[in-house]
Coordinates of C-alpha atoms in Angstrom, one line a residue:
X28 CA 57.1 113.3 25.5
X29 CA 58.6 110.6 28.1
X30 CA 55.8 107.4 28.5
X31 CA 56.2 105.1 30.9
X32 CA 55.5 101.1 32.2
X33 CA 53.7 100.3 35.4
X34 CA 54.6 96.6 36.3
X35 CA 52.1 95.6 39.1
X36 CA 48.1 96.3 39.4
X37 CA 47.6 95.8 43.3
X38 CA 47.8 98.2 46.3
X39 CA 51.0 100.2 44.7
X40 CA 50.8 99.9 41.4
X41 CA 48.1 102.3 40.7
X42 CA 49.5 105.0 43.2
X43 CA 52.3 105.1 40.7
X44 CA 50.4 105.6 38.1
X45 CA 48.3 108.4 39.7
X46 CA 51.3 110.4 41.1
X47 CA 52.8 109.7 37.6
X48 CA 49.9 111.7 36.0
X49 CA 50.1 114.2 38.7
X50 CA 53.5 115.8 37.1
X51 CA 52.2 115.5 34.0
X52 CA 53.8 112.2 33.0
X53 CA 52.5 109.8 30.6
X54 CA 51.6 106.1 31.6
X55 CA 51.3 104.6 28.4
X56 CA 50.5 101.2 29.9
X57 CA 50.7 98.3 33.1
X58 CA 51.0 94.7 33.6
X59 CA 49.9 92.8 35.6
X60 CA 50.2 88.8 36.6
X61 CA 47.9 87.9 33.6
X62 CA 46.9 89.1 30.5
X63 CA 43.3 89.5 31.7
X64 CA 44.1 91.4 34.5
X65 CA 46.3 93.7 32.5
X66 CA 43.7 94.3 30.4
X67 CA 41.5 95.0 33.0
X68 CA 43.7 97.1 35.0
X69 CA 44.2 99.3 31.6
X70 CA 40.5 99.9 31.7
X71 CA 40.2 100.1 35.3
X72 CA 42.6 103.5 35.8
X73 CA 41.8 104.6 31.8
X74 CA 45.6 103.3 30.4
X75 CA 46.0 102.5 27.0
X76 CA 47.7 99.4 27.1
X77 CA 47.5 96.2 29.0
X78 CA 50.7 94.0 28.4
X79 CA 50.5 90.6 28.0
X80 CA 54.0 90.2 28.6
X81 CA 56.9 91.9 30.4
X82 CA 58.8 91.5 27.5
X83 CA 56.0 93.2 25.1
X84 CA 56.4 96.3 27.5
X85 CA 60.3 96.1 27.1
X86 CA 60.3 96.0 23.2
X87 CA 57.5 98.7 23.2
X88 CA 60.0 102.0 22.1
X89 CA 57.5 104.3 23.1
X90 CA 58.3 103.3 27.0
X91 CA 61.4 104.8 28.7
X92 CA 60.7 103.8 31.8
X93 CA 59.8 100.8 33.8
X94 CA 58.0 101.2 37.2
X95 CA 58.0 98.1 39.5
X96 CA 55.6 97.2 41.5
X97 CA 55.8 93.3 41.4
X98 CA 56.6 91.1 44.1
X99 CA 59.4 91.2 45.3
X100 CA 61.4 87.4 44.0
X101 CA 60.7 89.7 40.6
X102 CA 62.7 92.5 41.3
X103 CA 65.7 91.3 40.0
X104 CA 65.4 89.7 36.8
X105 CA 62.8 92.9 35.8
X106 CA 65.4 95.1 36.5
X107 CA 68.5 93.4 34.4
X108 CA 66.2 93.0 31.9
X109 CA 65.0 96.4 31.7
X110 CA 68.4 97.9 32.0
X111 CA 69.6 95.9 29.1
X112 CA 66.1 97.1 27.2
X113 CA 68.0 100.8 27.9
X114 CA 64.8 101.8 29.7
X115 CA 65.3 104.2 33.2
X116 CA 63.8 102.0 36.4
X117 CA 62.1 103.1 39.5
X118 CA 61.9 99.7 41.5
X119 CA 59.9 99.2 44.8
X120 CA 61.8 98.0 48.1
X121 CA 62.9 95.7 48.8
X122 CA 65.5 96.2 45.4
X123 CA 66.0 92.5 45.5
X124 CA 65.7 89.5 47.8
X125 CA 69.1 89.3 49.7
X126 CA 72.5 91.4 48.8
X127 CA 73.8 88.7 46.7
X128 CA 71.1 89.9 44.8
X129 CA 71.7 93.3 45.1
X130 CA 75.3 94.0 44.3
X131 CA 74.2 92.7 40.8
X132 CA 72.0 95.6 40.4
X133 CA 74.5 98.0 41.5
X134 CA 76.7 97.0 39.2
X135 CA 74.6 96.4 36.2
X136 CA 73.3 99.9 36.9
X137 CA 76.8 101.4 37.0
X138 CA 77.2 99.3 33.3
X139 CA 74.4 102.4 32.2
X140 CA 75.0 105.7 34.1
X141 CA 73.1 107.1 31.3
X142 CA 69.8 105.4 33.0
X143 CA 68.5 106.9 36.2
X144 CA 68.2 103.8 38.8
X145 CA 66.1 104.9 42.0
X146 CA 64.2 102.4 44.5
X147 CA 60.7 103.9 45.8
X148 CA 61.7 105.3 49.2
X149 CA 58.8 107.8 48.9
X150 CA 58.6 109.0 52.5
X151 CA 61.8 111.0 52.0
X152 CA 59.7 113.5 50.8
X153 CA 57.2 114.4 53.4
X154 CA 58.3 117.8 53.3
X155 CA 58.7 118.2 57.0
X156 CA 60.8 114.8 56.9
X157 CA 62.7 117.3 54.2
X158 CA 63.2 119.7 57.0
X159 CA 63.9 118.4 59.6
X160 CA 67.4 117.1 57.4
X161 CA 67.6 120.5 56.8
X162 CA 67.6 121.4 60.5
X163 CA 69.8 118.7 61.7
X164 CA 72.2 119.0 58.6
X165 CA 72.7 122.8 60.0
X166 CA 73.5 121.8 63.2
X167 CA 70.2 123.3 64.9
X168 CA 69.9 120.3 66.7
X169 CA 73.2 120.4 68.1
X170 CA 74.9 116.6 67.8
X171 CA 72.7 114.0 67.7
X172 CA 72.8 111.8 70.7
X173 CA 69.7 108.9 69.7
X174 CA 67.3 108.2 67.4
X175 CA 64.1 106.3 68.6
X176 CA 60.7 105.3 66.7
X177 CA 58.4 102.7 65.4
X178 CA 56.4 101.7 62.4
X179 CA 52.9 100.1 63.3
X180 CA 50.0 98.9 61.2
X181 CA 47.2 96.8 62.0
X182 CA 46.4 94.7 58.4
X183 CA 47.6 91.5 59.7
X184 CA 46.6 91.6 63.0
X185 CA 44.0 88.3 62.4
X186 CA 45.1 84.6 61.3
X187 CA 43.0 85.3 58.7
X188 CA 44.7 88.4 57.1
X189 CA 46.4 86.6 54.1
X190 CA 48.6 88.2 51.7
X191 CA 52.1 87.2 49.6
X192 CA 53.9 89.0 51.9
X193 CA 54.0 87.1 54.3
X194 CA 55.6 84.2 52.5
X195 CA 59.4 84.3 52.7
X196 CA 60.0 82.5 49.4
X197 CA 57.1 85.7 48.0
X198 CA 58.7 88.2 50.1
X199 CA 61.9 87.1 51.5
X200 CA 62.5 86.1 55.3
X201 CA 62.3 89.1 56.8
X202 CA 59.1 90.6 56.0
X203 CA 57.5 93.6 58.8
X204 CA 61.3 94.7 58.9
X205 CA 61.5 94.7 54.7
X206 CA 58.3 95.4 54.5
X207 CA 58.1 98.7 56.2
X208 CA 61.0 98.8 58.6
X209 CA 63.2 99.8 56.0
X210 CA 61.2 102.8 55.0
X211 CA 62.1 103.7 58.9
X212 CA 65.7 103.1 58.7
X213 CA 66.2 104.6 55.5
X214 CA 64.3 107.7 56.3
X215 CA 66.3 108.2 59.8
X216 CA 69.9 107.7 58.0
X217 CA 68.6 110.0 55.2
X218 CA 67.4 112.6 57.7
X219 CA 70.5 112.4 60.2
X220 CA 73.3 111.3 57.8
X221 CA 73.6 108.5 60.2
X222 CA 75.0 105.0 59.4
X223 CA 74.2 101.9 61.0
X224 CA 77.2 99.9 61.9
X225 CA 75.8 97.1 64.4
X226 CA 72.3 95.7 65.2
X227 CA 70.8 93.4 67.6
X228 CA 67.0 91.7 67.0
X229 CA 64.2 90.4 68.5
X230 CA 61.6 89.1 65.7
X231 CA 58.7 87.8 66.7
X232 CA 56.1 85.7 64.7
X233 CA 52.9 86.4 66.5
X234 CA 50.5 84.2 64.0
X235 CA 52.8 80.6 63.4
X236 CA 49.8 79.6 61.1
X237 CA 47.5 81.9 59.1
X238 CA 44.3 81.0 56.5
X239 CA 45.2 81.3 53.0
X240 CA 42.5 82.0 50.6
X241 CA 41.3 80.0 47.2
X242 CA 42.1 83.2 45.6
X243 CA 45.9 82.8 47.3
X244 CA 46.4 85.9 48.0
X245 CA 44.4 89.1 49.5
X246 CA 45.3 92.7 48.0
X247 CA 47.1 94.9 50.6
X248 CA 45.3 96.4 53.4
X249 CA 42.0 94.9 51.5
X250 CA 41.6 92.4 54.4
X251 CA 39.0 94.4 56.1
X252 CA 36.5 94.6 53.4
X253 CA 33.7 92.4 53.0
X254 CA 32.9 89.2 54.4
X255 CA 36.1 86.7 55.4
X256 CA 35.7 83.3 52.9
X257 CA 35.0 79.9 55.1
X258 CA 37.3 78.0 52.6
X259 CA 40.8 78.6 53.5
X260 CA 44.0 76.7 53.5
X261 CA 46.5 76.8 56.8
X262 CA 49.7 78.0 55.8
X263 CA 53.1 78.0 58.3
X264 CA 54.8 81.2 58.7
X265 CA 58.3 82.3 59.5
X266 CA 57.9 85.9 58.7
X267 CA 57.5 87.8 61.6
X268 CA 55.1 90.0 63.0
X269 CA 56.6 92.2 65.2
X270 CA 60.4 93.4 65.6
X271 CA 62.5 94.9 68.0
X272 CA 66.0 96.5 66.7
X273 CA 68.9 98.4 69.1
X274 CA 71.2 100.1 66.6
X275 CA 74.8 101.6 66.8
X276 CA 75.1 104.0 64.1
X277 CA 78.9 105.2 63.5
X278 CA 80.3 108.0 65.6
X279 CA 78.9 105.9 68.9
X280 CA 75.5 107.0 67.9
X281 CA 72.6 105.1 69.4
X282 CA 69.1 104.4 68.4
X283 CA 65.9 101.9 68.7
X284 CA 63.0 100.9 66.6
X285 CA 59.9 99.3 66.6
X286 CA 58.0 97.6 63.7
X287 CA 54.6 95.4 64.1
X288 CA 52.0 94.8 61.7
X289 CA 49.2 93.4 64.5
X290 CA 48.9 96.4 66.5
X291 CA 45.5 97.0 66.0
X292 CA 44.1 101.2 65.5
X293 CA 47.7 102.1 64.2
X294 CA 46.6 102.2 60.4
X295 CA 49.7 103.2 58.8
X296 CA 51.7 105.1 61.4
X297 CA 55.3 105.6 61.3
X298 CA 57.3 108.1 63.8
X299 CA 60.8 109.4 64.5
X300 CA 62.3 110.9 67.3
X301 CA 66.1 112.3 67.3
X302 CA 67.3 114.0 70.7
X303 CA 70.3 116.2 69.9
X304 CA 72.5 118.3 72.2
X305 CA 70.2 121.1 71.9
X306 CA 66.6 120.0 70.9
X307 CA 64.5 117.1 69.7
X308 CA 62.8 116.7 66.7
X309 CA 59.9 114.6 66.5
X310 CA 57.5 114.0 63.0
X311 CA 54.6 110.5 62.7
X312 CA 53.2 109.8 59.5
X313 CA 49.5 109.6 60.5
X314 CA 50.4 113.8 61.5
X315 CA 52.2 114.4 58.6
X316 CA 51.7 118.3 58.4
X317 CA 53.3 118.8 62.2
X318 CA 56.9 118.6 63.3
X319 CA 57.2 118.8 67.2
X320 CA 60.5 120.6 68.3
X321 CA 61.7 120.1 71.6
X322 CA 63.1 122.4 73.9
X323 CA 64.9 122.7 77.6
X324 CA 64.6 126.1 78.2
X325 CA 61.9 127.9 75.7
X326 CA 58.6 126.6 75.3
X327 CA 58.2 123.7 73.2
X328 CA 56.8 123.9 69.3
X329 CA 55.1 122.8 66.3
X330 CA 56.0 124.0 62.9
X331 CA 53.0 123.1 60.3
X332 CA 54.1 122.5 57.2
X333 CA 54.3 125.9 54.8
X334 CA 56.0 126.4 52.1
X335 CA 56.8 130.0 53.5
X336 CA 58.2 128.5 56.8
X337 CA 60.2 126.1 55.2
X338 CA 64.1 126.2 53.7
X339 CA 66.0 125.0 51.1
X340 CA 64.6 121.7 49.6
X341 CA 61.7 121.1 52.2
X342 CA 60.1 124.5 50.3
X343 CA 61.2 123.0 46.9
X344 CA 59.3 119.4 47.5
X345 CA 55.9 121.4 49.0
X346 CA 53.1 122.4 46.6
X347 CA 50.5 123.8 48.9
X348 CA 49.9 126.9 51.1
X349 CA 50.0 126.1 54.8
X350 CA 46.5 124.9 56.1
X351 CA 46.4 122.5 52.7
X352 CA 47.0 119.3 54.0
X353 CA 49.6 117.0 51.9
X354 CA 49.7 113.6 52.7
X355 CA 50.5 110.1 51.4
X356 CA 49.9 110.5 47.3
X357 CA 51.6 113.8 47.7
X358 CA 54.9 111.9 48.8
X359 CA 55.0 109.7 45.4
X360 CA 54.6 112.6 43.3
X361 CA 57.7 114.9 44.6
X362 CA 59.5 112.0 44.4
X363 CA 59.0 111.6 41.0
X364 CA 59.0 115.6 40.3
X365 CA 63.1 114.8 41.3
X366 CA 63.3 111.3 39.4
X367 CA 61.9 112.5 36.4
X368 CA 64.5 116.0 36.8
X369 CA 67.2 113.9 36.1
X370 CA 65.4 111.6 33.4
X371 CA 64.8 115.1 31.7
X372 CA 68.1 116.0 31.9
X373 CA 69.4 112.5 30.7
X374 CA 71.5 111.4 33.4
X375 CA 71.6 110.8 37.7
X376 CA 72.7 113.5 39.8
X377 CA 75.3 113.3 41.9
X378 CA 73.8 113.2 45.0
X379 CA 70.4 112.7 44.2
X380 CA 67.4 113.3 47.2
X381 CA 65.7 110.2 46.1
X382 CA 67.1 106.5 46.7
X383 CA 69.7 104.7 44.6
X384 CA 70.5 101.1 44.0
X385 CA 73.3 101.7 46.4
X386 CA 70.2 102.9 49.0
X387 CA 68.5 99.7 48.6
X388 CA 71.4 97.6 48.5
X389 CA 72.0 99.0 52.1
X390 CA 68.9 98.2 53.1
X391 CA 69.0 94.4 52.3
X392 CA 72.3 94.3 54.3
X393 CA 71.0 95.8 57.3
X394 CA 68.5 93.2 57.0
X395 CA 70.4 90.5 56.3
X396 CA 72.0 91.7 59.5
X397 CA 69.0 92.0 61.9
X398 CA 67.6 88.8 60.7
X399 CA 71.2 87.0 61.7
X400 CA 71.4 89.1 64.9
X401 CA 68.1 87.4 65.6
X402 CA 68.8 83.9 64.9
X403 CA 72.2 84.3 67.4
X404 CA 70.9 86.2 69.9
X405 CA 73.7 89.1 70.3
X406 CA 74.9 92.3 68.0
X407 CA 75.9 92.2 64.9
X408 CA 77.7 94.3 63.0
X409 CA 76.3 95.1 58.8
X410 CA 78.4 94.1 55.9
X411 CA 77.6 96.8 53.0

């Protein structure tokens, strides 16, 4: 039986654990930022082990796969150590802090061709996003003219909202783009098959000073729980709360993306719209079971997620009948179905649906071009 170790006990680590359990993969243990946090997390989510160190996890012969949900600055070293230990790796995005790191990790993964290395871009596995990909690739919407969309949240709306992700030294120089904008970029390029060639970006730090609580960080999305602590420390913030990015894709196609973590009422709304010469498609993650199909000479349609109406991979990666909604947690389950099929096969498939380390590197290249464009105030070519 394949057994897994999960690194990280915050918001997303337990999400990985739950999804793995749903596909029958045994999670043996978890690692937190301290032995006590490891033990407490293992107890809370019913795991056999709370590891005292990463070395202890990697030395466990029963652990064949490592899931990394740790802060971004740890990803490079943890990936390299896992590969050296002969473990398959599923790493949360971003894969690294910069393209220097991600190039190194791509090269390292190539040295272990029998190991599966994936980046956790789970949004690819919404069934209607897979359906849209099928429709675009079959030519059903005609030639793609342009893509527009956004990813909006409100969990960092107030200057008293604080998390390690707002700090450049922990999460990287880009935050809203790096944290959620890359999800949109990965998803849209995955659906359309287009590659971004140039970007023009405008970044804005709404709160240049935030108040750090005594604990140092608040768990992601938990800022609304309980009362705000009075004793806080003002901290200078350089990462962006908001961004707008113009995109030029290969082949002369265009696009625009808006990202915000300070839009009141938008809890976790990712949306895209693809305009084609025959019809348009639109979808948003707060209504994930509906795909809008826009027509010029006929009535517009809404396709409701139903495996009997979906095609190809979309039908394969949906589990419940029409009217039985599938959402965010299900995308992790479906992603891991694809990842663990390759792990059980003993090697990565040739063109996997899940994001590879090469895909993770491309997202960092996009981030660096976006950051450079914002600083220079001009179009910048993406250097993959």
